[in-house]
GROMACS .gro file of C-alpha atoms in nm:
model
  286
    1MET     CA    1   0.009  -0.016   0.006
    2LYS     CA    2   0.288   0.255   0.094
    3LEU     CA    3   0.446   0.146  -0.239
    4ARG     CA    4   0.147   0.270  -0.433
    5LYS     CA    5   0.108   0.590  -0.252
    6VAL     CA    6   0.486   0.678  -0.354
    7THR     CA    7   0.425   0.584  -0.718
    8ALA     CA    8   0.120   0.803  -0.743
    9ALA     CA    9   0.331   1.088  -0.604
   10SER     CA   10   0.601   1.051  -0.827
   11ALA     CA   11   0.362   1.038  -1.103
   12VAL     CA   12   0.227   1.378  -1.008
   13VAL     CA   13   0.580   1.522  -0.978
   14LEU     CA   14   0.664   1.386  -1.320
   15ALA     CA   15   0.338   1.501  -1.484
   16LEU     CA   16   0.421   1.865  -1.346
   17THR     CA   17   0.788   1.860  -1.458
   18LEU     CA   18   0.651   1.752  -1.809
   19SER     CA   19   0.381   2.037  -1.820
   20ALA     CA   20   0.650   2.286  -1.702
   21THR     CA   21   0.874   2.174  -1.967
   22ALA     CA   22   0.616   2.185  -2.251
   23CYS     CA   23   0.528   2.539  -2.138
   24GLY     CA   24   0.891   2.654  -2.186
   25GLY     CA   25   0.999   2.447  -2.444
   26ASP     CA   26   0.898   2.696  -2.725
   27ASN     CA   27   1.031   3.020  -2.635
   28LYS     CA   28   0.992   3.209  -2.946
   29ASP     CA   29   0.837   3.545  -3.002
   30ASP     CA   30   0.654   3.686  -3.299
   31GLY     CA   31   0.983   3.859  -3.434
   32GLY     CA   32   1.136   3.556  -3.567
   33SER     CA   33   1.390   3.545  -3.243
   34SER     CA   34   1.395   3.380  -2.899
   35SER     CA   35   1.280   3.589  -2.643
   36THR     CA   36   1.582   3.527  -2.422
   37GLY     CA   37   1.933   3.692  -2.542
   38GLY     CA   38   2.275   3.694  -2.433
   39SER     CA   39   2.332   3.430  -2.173
   40GLY     CA   40   2.006   3.292  -2.233
   41GLY     CA   41   2.128   3.097  -2.542
   42GLY     CA   42   1.828   3.231  -2.762
   43LYS     CA   43   1.894   3.326  -3.116
   44ILE     CA   44   1.756   3.644  -3.335
   45LYS     CA   45   1.693   3.648  -3.683
   46ILE     CA   46   1.798   3.962  -3.897
   47GLY     CA   47   1.712   4.054  -4.249
   48ILE     CA   48   1.975   4.171  -4.464
   49LYS     CA   49   2.069   4.179  -4.825
   50TYR     CA   50   2.310   3.913  -4.972
   51ASP     CA   51   2.437   4.067  -5.280
   52GLN     CA   52   2.552   4.423  -5.190
   53PRO     CA   53   2.909   4.489  -5.152
   54GLY     CA   54   2.972   4.720  -4.858
   55LEU     CA   55   2.639   4.699  -4.726
   56GLY     CA   56   2.514   4.338  -4.706
   57LEU     CA   57   2.709   4.061  -4.864
   58LYS     CA   58   2.715   3.676  -4.796
   59LYS     CA   59   3.088   3.607  -4.868
   60PRO     CA   60   3.195   3.266  -5.020
   61ASP     CA   61   3.284   3.118  -4.696
   62GLY     CA   62   2.956   3.175  -4.543
   63SER     CA   63   3.047   3.490  -4.332
   64PHE     CA   64   2.862   3.829  -4.395
   65ALA     CA   65   3.011   4.153  -4.441
   66GLY     CA   66   2.901   4.546  -4.504
   67PHE     CA   67   2.755   4.841  -4.303
   68ASP     CA   68   2.415   4.698  -4.271
   69VAL     CA   69   2.574   4.393  -4.120
   70ASP     CA   70   2.772   4.601  -3.868
   71VAL     CA   71   2.501   4.810  -3.767
   72ALA     CA   72   2.263   4.489  -3.727
   73THR     CA   73   2.543   4.348  -3.525
   74TYR     CA   74   2.589   4.638  -3.309
   75VAL     CA   75   2.221   4.655  -3.242
   76ALA     CA   76   2.172   4.304  -3.182
   77LYS     CA   77   2.461   4.338  -2.932
   78GLN     CA   78   2.276   4.612  -2.749
   79LEU     CA   79   1.935   4.387  -2.744
   80GLY     CA   80   2.154   4.116  -2.574
   81TYR     CA   81   2.252   3.898  -2.842
   82GLU     CA   82   2.640   3.784  -2.942
   83PRO     CA   83   2.719   3.750  -3.280
   84ASP     CA   84   2.708   3.401  -3.281
   85GLN     CA   85   2.354   3.408  -3.153
   86ILE     CA   86   2.239   3.609  -3.501
   87GLU     CA   87   2.102   3.437  -3.789
   88PHE     CA   88   2.120   3.654  -4.088
   89VAL     CA   89   1.804   3.607  -4.349
   90GLU     CA   90   1.806   3.699  -4.696
   91THR     CA   91   1.542   3.962  -4.753
   92LYS     CA   92   1.511   4.092  -5.116
   93SER     CA   93   1.332   4.450  -5.168
   94ALA     CA   94   1.007   4.296  -5.268
   95ASP     CA   95   0.963   4.096  -4.948
   96ARG     CA   96   1.080   4.300  -4.687
   97GLU     CA   97   0.733   4.418  -4.567
   98ASN     CA   98   0.628   4.048  -4.575
   99ALA     CA   99   0.910   3.913  -4.411
  100LEU     CA  100   0.814   4.154  -4.088
  101ALA     CA  101   0.440   4.112  -4.096
  102ARG     CA  102   0.488   3.704  -4.099
  103GLY     CA  103   0.751   3.723  -3.783
  104ASP     CA  104   1.040   3.563  -4.031
  105VAL     CA  105   1.281   3.833  -3.879
  106LYS     CA  106   1.293   4.025  -3.576
  107PHE     CA  107   1.429   4.352  -3.786
  108ILE     CA  108   1.567   4.428  -4.125
  109ALA     CA  109   1.893   4.622  -4.194
  110ALA     CA  110   1.901   4.615  -4.553
  111THR     CA  111   1.914   4.959  -4.747
  112TYR     CA  112   1.558   5.015  -4.650
  113SER     CA  113   1.477   5.355  -4.734
  114ILE     CA  114   1.208   5.489  -4.490
  115THR     CA  115   0.903   5.629  -4.694
  116ASP     CA  116   0.532   5.718  -4.626
  117GLU     CA  117   0.406   5.440  -4.816
  118ARG     CA  118   0.621   5.188  -4.620
  119LYS     CA  119   0.534   5.326  -4.306
  120GLN     CA  120   0.187   5.216  -4.336
  121LYS     CA  121   0.299   4.849  -4.311
  122VAL     CA  122   0.630   4.887  -4.094
  123ASP     CA  123   0.767   5.080  -3.833
  124PHE     CA  124   1.126   5.210  -3.883
  125ALA     CA  125   1.410   5.295  -3.606
  126GLY     CA  126   1.649   5.562  -3.730
  127PRO     CA  127   1.754   5.655  -3.986
  128TYR     CA  128   2.106   5.563  -3.944
  129LEU     CA  129   2.221   5.648  -4.291
  130LEU     CA  130   2.134   5.930  -4.557
  131ALA     CA  131   2.220   5.793  -4.916
  132HIS     CA  132   2.124   5.951  -5.248
  133GLN     CA  133   1.992   5.790  -5.560
  134ASP     CA  134   2.248   5.795  -5.809
  135LEU     CA  135   2.347   5.610  -6.162
  136LEU     CA  136   2.607   5.360  -6.236
  137VAL     CA  137   2.732   5.383  -6.581
  138LYS     CA  138   3.024   5.237  -6.790
  139SER     CA  139   3.331   5.439  -6.771
  140ASP     CA  140   3.315   5.573  -7.117
  141SER     CA  141   2.929   5.655  -7.124
  142ASP     CA  142   2.820   5.957  -7.232
  143ILE     CA  143   2.536   5.943  -6.980
  144SER     CA  144   2.594   6.249  -6.744
  145LYS     CA  145   2.246   6.353  -6.628
  146GLY     CA  146   1.923   6.211  -6.570
  147THR     CA  147   1.759   6.326  -6.884
  148ASP     CA  148   2.008   6.147  -7.083
  149LEU     CA  149   1.833   5.815  -6.986
  150ASN     CA  150   1.538   5.901  -7.219
  151GLY     CA  151   1.557   5.620  -7.462
  152LYS     CA  152   1.812   5.408  -7.275
  153LYS     CA  153   1.775   5.093  -7.096
  154LEU     CA  154   1.766   5.167  -6.706
  155CYS     CA  155   1.796   4.874  -6.467
  156SER     CA  156   1.677   4.865  -6.115
  157VAL     CA  157   1.549   4.570  -5.879
  158THR     CA  158   1.188   4.444  -5.823
  159GLY     CA  159   1.031   4.627  -5.559
  160SER     CA  160   1.287   4.928  -5.542
  161THR     CA  161   1.144   5.281  -5.616
  162SER     CA  162   1.445   5.401  -5.756
  163ALA     CA  163   1.401   5.319  -6.117
  164GLN     CA  164   1.009   5.433  -6.120
  165ASN     CA  165   1.141   5.782  -5.975
  166VAL     CA  166   1.357   5.807  -6.262
  167GLN     CA  167   1.084   5.729  -6.515
  168LYS     CA  168   0.839   5.929  -6.356
  169SER     CA  169   0.977   6.265  -6.305
  170ILE     CA  170   1.318   6.296  -6.493
  171ALA     CA  171   1.334   6.066  -6.786
  172PRO     CA  172   0.984   5.943  -6.872
  173LYS     CA  173   1.103   5.766  -7.188
  174ALA     CA  174   1.371   5.555  -7.012
  175ASN     CA  175   1.315   5.167  -7.078
  176LEU     CA  176   1.268   5.035  -6.738
  177ARG     CA  177   1.438   4.675  -6.672
  178GLU     CA  178   1.378   4.518  -6.334
  179TYR     CA  179   1.578   4.246  -6.198
  180SER     CA  180   1.559   4.025  -5.909
  181THR     CA  181   1.893   4.160  -5.767
  182TYR     CA  182   2.157   4.429  -5.791
  183SER     CA  183   2.415   4.169  -5.894
  184GLU     CA  184   2.215   4.103  -6.226
  185CYS     CA  185   2.170   4.441  -6.285
  186ILE     CA  186   2.547   4.498  -6.260
  187ALA     CA  187   2.631   4.196  -6.464
  188GLY     CA  188   2.356   4.334  -6.729
  189LEU     CA  189   2.549   4.685  -6.717
  190GLN     CA  190   2.889   4.494  -6.791
  191SER     CA  191   2.738   4.316  -7.101
  192GLY     CA  192   2.566   4.593  -7.230
  193ALA     CA  193   2.229   4.462  -7.186
  194VAL     CA  194   2.128   4.782  -6.954
  195ASP     CA  195   2.285   5.118  -7.015
  196ALA     CA  196   2.236   5.226  -6.662
  197VAL     CA  197   2.166   5.109  -6.314
  198THR     CA  198   2.006   5.339  -6.069
  199THR     CA  199   1.981   5.277  -5.690
  200ASP     CA  200   2.143   5.449  -5.400
  201ASP     CA  201   2.500   5.606  -5.423
  202SER     CA  202   2.606   5.366  -5.121
  203ILE     CA  203   2.488   5.056  -5.296
  204LEU     CA  204   2.643   5.175  -5.640
  205ALA     CA  205   2.976   5.267  -5.500
  206GLY     CA  206   3.014   4.915  -5.318
  207PHE     CA  207   2.970   4.735  -5.654
  208ALA     CA  208   3.217   4.981  -5.871
  209ALA     CA  209   3.487   4.911  -5.579
  210GLN     CA  210   3.502   4.540  -5.634
  211ASP     CA  211   3.824   4.398  -5.790
  212GLN     CA  212   3.655   4.242  -6.101
  213TYR     CA  213   3.461   4.601  -6.166
  214LYS     CA  214   3.731   4.876  -6.091
  215GLY     CA  215   3.791   5.117  -6.362
  216LYS     CA  216   3.479   4.985  -6.571
  217PHE     CA  217   3.222   5.198  -6.394
  218LYS     CA  218   3.164   5.542  -6.271
  219LEU     CA  219   2.907   5.691  -6.053
  220ALA     CA  220   2.739   5.975  -6.258
  221GLY     CA  221   2.754   6.164  -5.929
  222LEU     CA  222   2.385   6.288  -5.930
  223LYS     CA  223   2.177   6.334  -5.629
  224LEU     CA  224   1.848   6.241  -5.750
  225SER     CA  225   1.686   6.163  -5.427
  226ASN     CA  226   1.731   6.169  -5.035
  227GLU     CA  227   1.728   5.809  -4.900
  228ASN     CA  228   1.694   5.796  -4.553
  229TYR     CA  229   1.784   5.430  -4.427
  230GLY     CA  230   1.588   5.287  -4.153
  231VAL     CA  231   1.571   4.969  -3.972
  232GLY     CA  232   1.230   4.810  -4.023
  233VAL     CA  233   1.037   4.640  -3.722
  234LYS     CA  234   0.700   4.477  -3.755
  235LYS     CA  235   0.415   4.744  -3.724
  236GLY     CA  236   0.314   4.810  -3.360
  237ASP     CA  237   0.651   4.672  -3.202
  238THR     CA  238   0.725   4.974  -3.013
  239ALA     CA  239   0.938   4.828  -2.750
  240THR     CA  240   1.180   4.674  -3.015
  241LEU     CA  241   1.172   5.036  -3.183
  242ASP     CA  242   1.258   5.189  -2.906
  243LYS     CA  243   1.558   4.985  -2.804
  244ILE     CA  244   1.698   4.984  -3.164
  245ASN     CA  245   1.667   5.387  -3.169
  246LYS     CA  246   1.866   5.370  -2.825
  247ALA     CA  247   2.122   5.142  -2.988
  248LEU     CA  248   2.174   5.341  -3.302
  249GLU     CA  249   2.232   5.664  -3.080
  250GLN     CA  250   2.480   5.468  -2.888
  251MET     CA  251   2.672   5.356  -3.203
  252VAL     CA  252   2.693   5.723  -3.318
  253SER     CA  253   2.805   5.843  -2.971
  254ASP     CA  254   3.099   5.577  -2.889
  255GLY     CA  255   3.248   5.613  -3.245
  256SER     CA  256   3.141   5.274  -3.379
  257TRP     CA  257   2.923   5.441  -3.670
  258GLN     CA  258   3.203   5.633  -3.827
  259LYS     CA  259   3.427   5.318  -3.780
  260ALA     CA  260   3.203   5.120  -3.983
  261VAL     CA  261   3.146   5.388  -4.240
  262ASP     CA  262   3.523   5.398  -4.295
  263ALA     CA  263   3.559   5.029  -4.313
  264ASN     CA  264   3.312   4.954  -4.562
  265PHE     CA  265   3.285   5.263  -4.790
  266GLY     CA  266   3.650   5.405  -4.743
  267PRO     CA  267   3.774   5.168  -5.016
  268ALA     CA  268   3.528   5.292  -5.274
  269ASP     CA  269   3.609   5.660  -5.188
  270TYR     CA  270   3.248   5.725  -5.093
  271LYS     CA  271   3.146   6.061  -4.968
  272ASN     CA  272   2.894   5.982  -4.697
  273GLU     CA  273   2.657   6.221  -4.497
  274PRO     CA  274   2.696   6.264  -4.146
  275ALA     CA  275   2.524   6.068  -3.917
  276PRO     CA  276   2.150   6.150  -3.929
  277LYS     CA  277   1.944   6.215  -3.622
  278ILE     CA  278   1.708   5.960  -3.492
  279GLY     CA  279   1.366   6.040  -3.631
  280VAL     CA  280   1.482   6.330  -3.856
  281ILE     CA  281   1.401   6.265  -4.213
  282VAL     CA  282   1.564   6.467  -4.496
  283PRO     CA  283   1.278   6.521  -4.748
  284ASN     CA  284   1.325   6.525  -5.112
  285ALA     CA  285   1.328   6.867  -5.299
  286SER     CA  286   0.948   6.916  -5.402
   0.00000   0.00000   0.00000
């Protein structure tokens, strides 16, 4: 009889233990990361680009490099995650809003320009970099201003606003070509399939500085727009938004921001703007 009582008590303890384990076994939040960071052993998923030298690039050895990668890594550190707890997820331009809405990633640092249209779907921390739309052309090209694009083949990526901006307000007769990645646009420029590539000068400078392209391309030097890069966060996630803004302010104040700029853009002789102030959006000329 005594043995039966002990067995029953043990069964109760076991049941409670299993219940507690089941409740704590899945510690994921709705942002694509474990809710415990740092020493808790959790992971955080961050959206970046994989094909943008100087900003977000997946290297042949599987590691990642670029200014956006450095910003994301710094922010994650302030959120309690070490570099080995970060999982970088490729988020192409056309899928950034969906990736946040689905909870595939906690936040996105991927040359993500803050616009009124996008703010209806996602929240933005920052801005953390002010870039300008420009053109990349062959070194012997006669394209020197926006209107020269009329009748020319202009390339940008699907989901980006850059080419539409040019076609709408600068060169309405430009022939738009949209590819999946900027790498495809650059390859098209090299082969002659397109006459110019348009996107932010920071992105174009990164490509122009690559060893295989040195001397082949040039930036037109036009400031066709102001692109305020922000960190995309799921709509309504104000807690994460506030933490990222504080992290970005800290990155500037302790010198890490300028160090990342110099390391990633310096080799391309890119003339960056000063670090923007959080919440201050530089508008485009009307």
